Short mmCIF file of C-alpha atoms (C1' of nucleotides) in Angstrom, two decimals:
data_model
loop_
_atom_site.label_atom_id
_atom_site.label_comp_id
_atom_site.label_asym_id
_atom_site.label_seq_id
_atom_site.Cartn_x
_atom_site.Cartn_y
_atom_site.Cartn_z
CA MET A 21 37.52 117.78 28.59
CA VAL A 22 38.49 121.48 28.41
CA ARG A 23 36.27 124.33 29.49
CA GLN A 24 36.76 128.01 28.66
CA PRO A 25 36.58 129.55 32.13
CA SER A 26 35.61 133.14 31.39
CA VAL A 27 33.04 132.38 28.68
CA ALA A 28 31.49 129.32 30.33
CA ALA A 29 31.24 131.22 33.60
CA GLN A 30 28.76 133.59 31.95
CA ASN A 31 26.60 130.85 30.45
CA ARG A 32 25.92 128.78 33.55
CA PRO A 33 23.59 129.59 36.44
CA PRO A 34 25.28 130.94 39.58
CA LEU A 35 26.46 128.42 42.13
CA THR A 36 24.15 128.30 45.15
CA ARG A 37 23.83 126.09 48.18
CA GLU A 38 20.60 124.70 46.79
CA ARG A 39 21.97 123.89 43.35
CA ILE A 40 24.94 122.15 44.95
CA ILE A 41 22.78 119.96 47.19
CA GLU A 42 20.42 119.06 44.35
CA ALA A 43 23.32 118.03 42.14
CA ALA A 44 24.74 115.96 44.99
CA LEU A 45 21.40 114.22 45.49
CA ARG A 46 21.32 113.44 41.78
CA ILE A 47 24.73 111.79 42.02
CA VAL A 48 23.76 109.77 45.11
CA ASP A 49 20.47 108.62 43.58
CA GLY A 50 22.10 107.66 40.29
CA GLN A 51 25.48 106.28 41.29
CA GLY A 52 25.37 105.71 45.04
CA LEU A 53 26.74 107.51 48.07
CA GLY A 54 30.22 106.09 47.58
CA ARG A 55 30.63 107.93 44.30
CA LEU A 56 29.74 111.32 45.73
CA THR A 57 33.08 113.15 45.82
CA MET A 58 33.77 116.85 45.88
CA ARG A 59 35.63 116.57 42.60
CA ARG A 60 32.82 114.72 40.83
CA LEU A 61 30.28 117.14 42.27
CA GLY A 62 32.35 120.00 40.90
CA ASP A 63 32.36 118.37 37.46
CA ALA A 64 28.56 118.00 37.54
CA LEU A 65 28.25 121.71 38.32
CA GLU A 66 30.91 122.63 35.74
CA VAL A 67 33.08 124.13 38.41
CA GLU A 68 36.31 123.27 40.19
CA ALA A 69 35.70 121.25 43.37
CA MET A 70 37.21 124.00 45.49
CA ALA A 71 34.51 126.48 44.47
CA ILE A 72 32.01 124.46 46.51
CA TYR A 73 33.75 125.39 49.75
CA HIS A 74 32.80 128.99 49.21
CA HIS A 75 29.11 128.07 49.60
CA LEU A 76 29.52 125.24 52.09
CA PRO A 77 32.37 126.31 54.38
CA ARG A 78 32.15 123.12 56.44
CA GLY A 79 32.83 121.15 53.26
CA LYS A 80 31.59 117.64 52.79
CA GLU A 81 30.11 117.42 56.28
CA GLU A 82 27.81 120.32 55.48
CA LEU A 83 26.96 118.80 52.12
CA LEU A 84 25.88 115.51 53.72
CA ASP A 85 23.89 117.39 56.36
CA GLY A 86 22.11 119.17 53.55
CA LEU A 87 21.23 115.89 51.86
CA VAL A 88 19.72 114.51 55.07
CA ALA A 89 17.65 117.64 55.59
CA HIS A 90 16.45 117.57 51.99
CA VAL A 91 15.19 114.00 52.31
CA ALA A 92 14.22 113.50 55.96
CA VAL A 93 12.41 116.74 56.75
CA HIS A 94 8.80 115.93 55.92
CA PRO A 95 6.34 116.72 58.72
CA ALA A 96 2.90 115.14 58.79
CA GLN A 97 0.03 117.41 57.75
CA ILE A 98 -1.87 117.98 60.95
CA GLY A 99 -4.77 120.07 59.70
CA ARG A 100 -5.35 118.33 56.40
CA THR A 101 -8.84 117.38 57.49
CA GLY A 102 -9.11 119.62 60.52
CA ARG A 103 -10.69 116.80 62.50
CA ALA A 104 -8.62 115.05 65.16
CA ALA A 105 -10.69 111.91 64.68
CA ASP A 106 -8.92 111.32 61.37
CA TRP A 107 -5.59 110.82 63.10
CA ARG A 108 -5.20 107.33 61.68
CA ALA A 109 -5.79 108.49 58.12
CA ALA A 110 -3.35 111.36 58.60
CA LEU A 111 -0.66 109.02 59.91
CA ARG A 112 -1.24 106.50 57.09
CA GLY A 113 -0.84 109.30 54.57
CA TRP A 114 2.33 110.61 56.17
CA ALA A 115 3.87 107.14 56.52
CA GLY A 116 3.23 106.28 52.88
CA ASP A 117 4.78 109.56 51.71
CA TYR A 118 7.77 109.26 54.01
CA ARG A 119 8.47 105.69 52.98
CA ALA A 120 8.31 106.64 49.29
CA ARG A 121 10.73 109.48 49.91
CA LEU A 122 13.22 107.27 51.73
CA LEU A 123 13.09 104.58 49.06
CA GLU A 124 13.44 107.18 46.30
CA HIS A 125 16.62 108.44 47.92
CA ALA A 126 17.82 105.19 49.40
CA GLY A 127 21.44 106.27 49.09
CA VAL A 128 21.04 108.81 51.88
CA LEU A 129 19.47 106.33 54.33
CA PRO A 130 22.82 105.52 55.93
CA LEU A 131 23.27 109.25 56.52
CA VAL A 132 19.82 109.60 58.09
CA VAL A 133 20.83 106.84 60.49
CA THR A 134 24.15 108.43 61.42
CA ARG A 135 24.53 111.11 64.04
CA ARG A 136 24.74 113.90 61.47
CA ASN A 137 22.23 116.73 61.35
CA PRO A 138 20.46 116.21 64.69
CA ALA A 139 17.75 118.78 63.92
CA ALA A 140 16.65 117.19 60.63
CA LEU A 141 14.08 114.82 62.12
CA ALA A 142 12.90 117.14 64.87
CA SER A 143 10.11 118.85 62.95
CA THR A 144 8.86 115.52 61.62
CA THR A 145 8.78 113.97 65.09
CA ALA A 146 7.06 117.03 66.54
CA SER A 147 4.29 116.88 63.94
CA LEU A 148 3.61 113.21 64.70
CA ARG A 149 3.50 113.89 68.43
CA GLU A 150 1.06 116.72 67.89
CA ILE A 151 -1.29 114.52 65.86
CA LEU A 152 -1.32 111.89 68.59
CA ARG A 153 -1.85 114.52 71.26
CA LEU A 154 -4.82 115.98 69.36
CA ALA A 155 -6.15 112.44 68.95
CA GLY A 156 -6.45 112.23 72.71
CA LEU A 157 -3.30 110.42 73.84
CA PRO A 158 -1.59 111.54 77.05
CA GLU A 159 1.57 113.64 76.55
CA ARG A 160 3.96 110.82 77.30
CA ALA A 161 2.19 108.23 75.16
CA ALA A 162 2.07 110.72 72.26
CA ALA A 163 5.82 111.34 72.44
CA ASP A 164 6.61 107.63 72.69
CA GLY A 165 4.20 106.84 69.87
CA ALA A 166 5.71 109.46 67.57
CA HIS A 167 9.12 107.81 67.93
CA ALA A 168 7.65 104.36 67.43
CA LEU A 169 6.09 105.48 64.17
CA LEU A 170 9.19 107.24 62.86
CA GLY A 171 11.43 104.39 63.98
CA TYR A 172 9.23 101.81 62.29
CA VAL A 173 9.07 103.70 58.99
CA ILE A 174 12.82 104.32 58.85
CA GLY A 175 13.69 100.80 59.95
CA HIS A 176 11.29 99.12 57.54
CA ALA A 177 12.52 101.29 54.67
CA ALA A 178 16.06 100.16 55.49
CA LEU A 179 14.99 96.51 55.36
CA GLU A 180 13.19 97.09 52.08
CA VAL A 181 16.22 98.68 50.48
CA ARG A 182 18.28 95.68 51.48
CA GLY A 183 15.60 93.40 50.03
CA GLU A 184 15.90 91.50 53.28
CA ALA A 185 13.43 88.62 53.08
CA ALA A 186 14.92 85.56 54.81
CA GLY A 187 14.47 83.18 51.94
CA GLU A 188 10.91 84.05 51.03
CA GLU A 189 9.66 83.98 47.46
CA ALA A 190 8.32 87.22 45.97
CA VAL A 191 7.55 89.80 48.64
CA ASP A 192 4.96 92.57 48.30
CA TRP A 193 6.86 95.21 50.22
CA GLN A 194 4.15 97.82 49.96
CA ALA A 195 1.62 95.42 51.53
CA ARG A 196 4.12 94.35 54.17
CA PHE A 197 4.88 97.94 55.08
CA THR A 198 1.17 98.70 55.44
CA ALA A 199 0.58 95.58 57.54
CA GLY A 200 3.33 96.56 59.96
CA LEU A 201 2.07 100.12 60.14
CA GLU A 202 -1.39 98.82 61.09
CA LEU A 203 0.18 96.91 63.98
CA VAL A 204 1.52 100.15 65.41
CA LEU A 205 -1.75 102.01 64.75
CA THR A 206 -3.70 99.25 66.47
CA GLY A 207 -1.41 99.54 69.48
CA LEU A 208 -1.90 103.31 69.54
CA ALA A 209 -5.68 103.01 69.27
CA ALA A 210 -5.65 100.69 72.30
CA GLN A 211 -4.07 103.54 74.29
CA ASN A 212 -6.63 106.08 73.18
CA PRO A 213 -9.22 106.97 75.84
CA ARG A 214 -11.63 108.29 73.17
CA MET B 23 57.69 103.72 65.61
CA VAL B 24 59.99 100.97 64.34
CA ARG B 25 59.26 97.25 64.57
CA GLN B 26 61.70 94.39 64.11
CA PRO B 27 59.84 92.33 61.54
CA SER B 28 61.29 88.88 62.07
CA VAL B 29 61.34 88.95 65.87
CA ALA B 30 57.99 90.67 66.37
CA ALA B 31 56.43 88.28 63.89
CA GLN B 32 57.14 85.41 66.29
CA ASN B 33 55.71 87.14 69.35
CA ARG B 34 52.29 88.07 68.01
CA PRO B 35 49.32 85.75 67.47
CA PRO B 36 48.76 84.69 63.85
CA LEU B 37 46.58 86.92 61.72
CA THR B 38 43.12 85.44 61.25
CA ARG B 39 39.86 86.66 59.78
CA GLU B 40 38.34 86.73 63.23
CA ARG B 41 41.15 88.71 64.85
CA ILE B 42 41.00 91.24 62.01
CA ILE B 43 37.25 91.79 62.35
CA GLU B 44 37.45 92.08 66.13
CA ALA B 45 40.20 94.67 65.86
CA ALA B 46 38.15 96.57 63.29
CA LEU B 47 35.12 96.53 65.59
CA ARG B 48 37.30 97.90 68.38
CA ILE B 49 38.36 100.82 66.17
CA VAL B 50 34.78 101.55 65.07
CA ASP B 51 33.44 101.42 68.62
CA GLY B 52 36.24 103.58 69.97
CA GLN B 53 36.88 106.10 67.20
CA GLY B 54 34.00 105.83 64.77
CA LEU B 55 33.46 104.28 61.36
CA GLY B 56 35.19 107.15 59.58
CA ARG B 57 38.48 106.34 61.24
CA LEU B 58 38.49 102.69 60.23
CA THR B 59 41.15 102.53 57.52
CA MET B 60 43.13 99.57 56.29
CA ARG B 61 46.34 101.27 57.35
CA ARG B 62 45.12 102.00 60.87
CA LEU B 63 43.73 98.49 61.15
CA GLY B 64 47.12 97.14 60.13
CA ASP B 65 48.77 99.25 62.84
CA ALA B 66 46.36 97.89 65.47
CA LEU B 67 47.28 94.34 64.43
CA GLU B 68 51.00 95.18 64.25
CA VAL B 69 51.08 94.28 60.59
CA GLU B 70 51.33 96.13 57.28
CA ALA B 71 47.90 97.02 55.86
CA MET B 72 48.53 94.86 52.81
CA ALA B 73 48.73 91.71 54.93
CA ILE B 74 45.01 92.00 55.62
CA TYR B 75 44.17 91.31 51.98
CA HIS B 76 45.57 87.84 52.34
CA HIS B 77 42.78 86.97 54.79
CA LEU B 78 40.04 89.14 53.29
CA PRO B 79 40.59 88.99 49.52
CA ARG B 80 37.64 91.32 48.83
CA GLY B 81 39.36 93.94 50.96
CA LYS B 82 37.46 96.59 52.83
CA GLU B 83 34.08 95.46 51.45
CA GLU B 84 34.58 92.07 53.04
CA LEU B 85 35.74 93.69 56.26
CA LEU B 86 32.57 95.78 56.51
CA ASP B 87 30.42 92.74 55.68
CA GLY B 88 32.13 90.96 58.53
CA LEU B 89 31.34 93.77 60.94
CA VAL B 90 27.66 93.70 60.00
CA ALA B 91 27.47 89.95 60.47
CA HIS B 92 29.25 90.18 63.82
CA VAL B 93 26.71 92.70 65.14
CA ALA B 94 23.43 91.98 63.37
CA VAL B 95 23.26 88.19 63.45
CA HIS B 96 21.38 87.51 66.67
CA PRO B 97 18.37 85.20 66.25
CA ALA B 98 15.64 85.07 68.87
CA GLN B 99 15.67 82.04 71.16
CA ILE B 100 12.62 80.11 70.13
CA GLY B 101 12.64 77.29 72.62
CA ARG B 102 13.85 79.20 75.67
CA THR B 103 10.68 78.30 77.51
CA GLY B 104 9.40 75.62 75.17
CA ARG B 105 5.90 77.04 75.39
CA ALA B 106 4.49 78.95 72.45
CA ALA B 107 2.28 80.92 74.80
CA ASP B 108 5.34 82.81 75.98
CA TRP B 109 5.85 84.36 72.58
CA ARG B 110 5.55 87.87 73.94
CA ALA B 111 8.17 87.27 76.61
CA ALA B 112 10.49 85.72 74.04
CA LEU B 113 10.13 88.71 71.71
CA ARG B 114 10.65 91.19 74.56
CA GLY B 115 13.84 89.38 75.51
CA TRP B 116 15.14 89.32 71.96
CA ALA B 117 14.28 92.96 71.31
CA GLY B 118 16.04 94.13 74.45
CA ASP B 119 19.17 92.16 73.57
CA TYR B 120 19.19 93.29 69.97
CA ARG B 121 18.74 96.93 70.89
CA ALA B 122 21.60 96.73 73.38
CA ARG B 123 23.82 95.18 70.74
CA LEU B 124 23.03 97.86 68.18
CA LEU B 125 23.61 100.68 70.66
CA GLU B 126 26.86 99.09 71.85
CA HIS B 127 28.14 99.06 68.27
CA ALA B 128 26.38 102.17 67.03
CA GLY B 129 29.14 102.85 64.54
CA VAL B 130 28.11 99.89 62.38
CA LEU B 131 24.43 100.91 62.25
CA PRO B 132 24.88 102.77 58.95
CA LEU B 133 26.39 99.58 57.53
CA VAL B 134 23.47 97.46 58.75
CA VAL B 135 21.17 99.84 56.91
CA THR B 136 23.16 99.73 53.68
CA ARG B 137 22.76 97.05 51.05
CA ARG B 138 25.84 95.14 52.19
CA ASN B 139 25.70 91.61 53.44
CA PRO B 140 22.14 90.66 52.47
CA ALA B 141 22.25 87.36 54.39
CA ALA B 142 23.18 88.93 57.72
CA LEU B 143 19.65 89.60 58.91
CA ALA B 144 18.06 86.52 57.35
CA SER B 145 18.54 84.16 60.31
CA THR B 146 17.28 86.79 62.72
CA THR B 147 14.16 87.47 60.65
CA ALA B 148 13.50 83.75 60.24
CA SER B 149 13.63 83.17 64.01
CA LEU B 150 11.12 85.96 64.64
CA ARG B 151 8.77 84.60 61.99
CA GLU B 152 8.96 81.15 63.51
CA ILE B 153 8.05 82.43 66.97
CA LEU B 154 5.01 84.23 65.59
CA ARG B 155 4.00 81.17 63.60
CA LEU B 156 4.23 78.96 66.67
CA ALA B 157 2.21 81.55 68.55
CA GLY B 158 -0.66 80.89 66.17
CA LEU B 159 -0.41 83.65 63.57
CA PRO B 160 -1.14 82.81 59.91
CA GLU B 161 1.95 82.44 57.70
CA ARG B 162 1.58 85.81 56.05
CA ALA B 163 0.91 87.72 59.27
CA ALA B 164 3.92 86.03 60.89
CA ALA B 165 6.23 87.09 58.05
CA ASP B 166 4.91 90.65 58.04
CA GLY B 167 5.10 90.81 61.83
CA ALA B 168 8.71 89.63 61.89
CA HIS B 169 9.71 92.48 59.60
CA ALA B 170 7.70 94.98 61.61
CA LEU B 171 9.55 93.93 64.76
CA LEU B 172 13.01 94.00 63.19
CA GLY B 173 12.28 97.27 61.41
CA TYR B 174 11.06 98.90 64.60
CA VAL B 175 14.07 97.79 66.66
CA ILE B 176 16.61 98.91 64.05
CA GLY B 177 14.80 102.17 63.34
CA HIS B 178 14.35 103.05 67.00
CA ALA B 179 17.98 102.24 67.75
CA ALA B 180 18.96 104.62 64.96
CA LEU B 181 16.85 107.40 66.48
CA GLU B 182 18.33 106.71 69.90
CA VAL B 183 21.89 106.96 68.62
CA ARG B 184 21.07 110.31 67.07
CA GLY B 185 19.53 111.39 70.37
CA GLU B 186 16.61 112.58 68.27
CA ALA B 187 14.07 114.05 70.64
CA ALA B 188 12.41 117.08 69.00
CA GLY B 189 13.10 119.53 71.79
CA GLU B 190 12.06 117.36 74.70
CA GLU B 191 13.77 117.61 78.05
CA ALA B 192 15.42 114.43 79.42
CA VAL B 193 14.26 111.30 77.58
CA ASP B 194 14.20 107.81 79.09
CA TRP B 195 15.13 105.96 75.92
CA GLN B 196 14.88 102.54 77.48
CA ALA B 197 11.29 103.23 78.58
CA ARG B 198 10.44 104.77 75.22
CA PHE B 199 11.82 101.77 73.38
CA THR B 200 9.77 99.41 75.54
CA ALA B 201 6.62 101.50 75.08
CA GLY B 202 6.95 101.38 71.30
CA LEU B 203 7.65 97.65 71.37
CA GLU B 204 4.44 97.11 73.34
CA LEU B 205 2.51 98.93 70.60
CA VAL B 206 3.72 96.39 68.06
CA LEU B 207 3.11 93.46 70.41
CA THR B 208 -0.43 94.70 71.09
CA GLY B 209 -1.04 94.87 67.36
CA LEU B 210 0.28 91.33 66.94
CA ALA B 211 -1.84 89.99 69.78
CA ALA B 212 -4.93 91.46 68.09
CA GLN B 213 -4.16 89.28 65.06
CA ASN B 214 -3.78 86.15 67.14
CA PRO B 215 -6.72 83.73 66.86
CA ARG B 216 -5.72 82.04 70.13
"C1'" DA C 6 32.74 138.04 46.18
"C1'" DC C 7 33.61 134.17 43.71
"C1'" DC C 8 36.42 130.89 41.56
"C1'" DT C 9 41.02 128.51 40.24
"C1'" DG C 10 45.60 125.82 40.53
"C1'" DA C 11 48.89 123.78 42.99
"C1'" DA C 12 49.98 121.34 46.96
"C1'" DC C 13 49.48 118.32 51.27
"C1'" DA C 14 48.30 114.49 53.84
"C1'" DC C 15 45.78 111.01 53.45
"C1'" DC C 16 42.92 106.81 51.19
"C1'" DG C 17 42.15 101.58 49.02
"C1'" DT C 18 44.31 98.46 46.22
"C1'" DT C 19 47.89 96.13 42.77
"C1'" DC C 20 51.79 93.81 42.20
"C1'" DA C 21 56.35 92.06 42.40
"C1'" DA C 22 59.37 90.67 45.82
"C1'" DG C 23 60.86 88.59 49.97
"C1'" DT C 24 60.84 84.61 53.64
"C1'" DA D 30 51.61 80.41 52.74
"C1'" DC D 31 52.12 84.67 54.62
"C1'" DC D 32 53.77 89.21 54.77
"C1'" DT D 33 56.30 93.56 52.97
"C1'" DG D 34 57.57 97.85 50.13
"C1'" DA D 35 56.88 100.63 46.54
"C1'" DA D 36 53.71 102.48 43.48
"C1'" DC D 37 49.12 104.08 41.41
"C1'" DA D 38 44.98 106.43 41.16
"C1'" DC D 39 42.28 108.47 43.85
"C1'" DC D 40 40.36 111.36 48.17
"C1'" DG D 41 39.10 116.03 51.24
"C1'" DT D 42 40.93 120.24 52.27
"C1'" DT D 43 44.36 124.52 52.67
"C1'" DC D 44 45.99 128.40 50.82
"C1'" DA D 45 47.70 131.86 47.85
"C1'" DA D 46 46.44 133.72 43.65
"C1'" DG D 47 43.52 135.41 40.13
"C1'" DT D 48 39.23 138.17 38.34
#
DNA sequence: ACCTGAACACCGTTCAAGT
DNA sequence: ACCTGAACACCGTTCAAGT
């Protein structure tokens, strides 16, 4: 497959950090994380692999960090209703969206779980904590609860992707996810003084 | 570093599947998953990398499956007390052990989350379901609850490894883990007819 | 500034060969 | 049966060179 460098270079959009990360996500979603290589990514962008390093100086590490940020940064909408009393509805909405996002990009789940990109989940966690605080939970309980929620959603998504069902027949994962979420919400409500 | 093949071959223990996986786990725990290569693993076992394939015909895939099984297979002790009423204590004990195991071998967490080795978590999930069933929960609630527990523990362990704390000062992860677990247990108790 | 081409030090895996 | 050595088709990344 031969490309004419000078001519083709005019016809394609300029290489940007964003275009690179989107193309990488497309490869991961379609072929799996194991097939994401700098050379293949270059092919997808109609560019030599080495051109990528000009936009992501830290190379593949920075690329993977970008994928995690693109998928895992998704704060809960605090003021969607404006009423703190709707905290359960807000959390249900966020959890459903977050789960869908993780399942849609299941290939990056192992990266979300790894140490990379420590700041990626921070904004999400902070938004959950704030919702619980506004709902009336003490500071400490709100912080603990935010992690319980995020941990549950990520962990359950991981089990879903694996199709881990311990010899059960057909499993309604959506219903199972919701049932587990309600367990956590029930526990949180029991801590709520209001 | 030169070895005398015939002599050294006599002095070292025979290569077995188990010895290979234990050596691999040592590398992952000490240096990280990224540094686990067949060649380095061979070095650690004082053997050429290619010798490993004789014991693990599916190669590195089989090696990683073995690591997951070694870490993630840890069923809850159902009959530790013999009394179903102690279901909460049994689950607390299991969760604490499982968390410790995952944190001890944090390098394999991304593998646990990946699709590999679908049977690895089955026995663990089944034991949790059985405890909840014996505690008096309906079949469906027991199955959902087992996944909620496993999902929470795995997800929270992943957050702990990342040290994900959204700009908080010092975090007592052990206490936070326990607090989140109690949320789930409270939710489960609310479903219990007894 | 942005991209290329060649090169380097690694990978996992095969395969024929040794004992 | 168990292990080795050489070889193959890949990797990520560097670096000097082009435009």
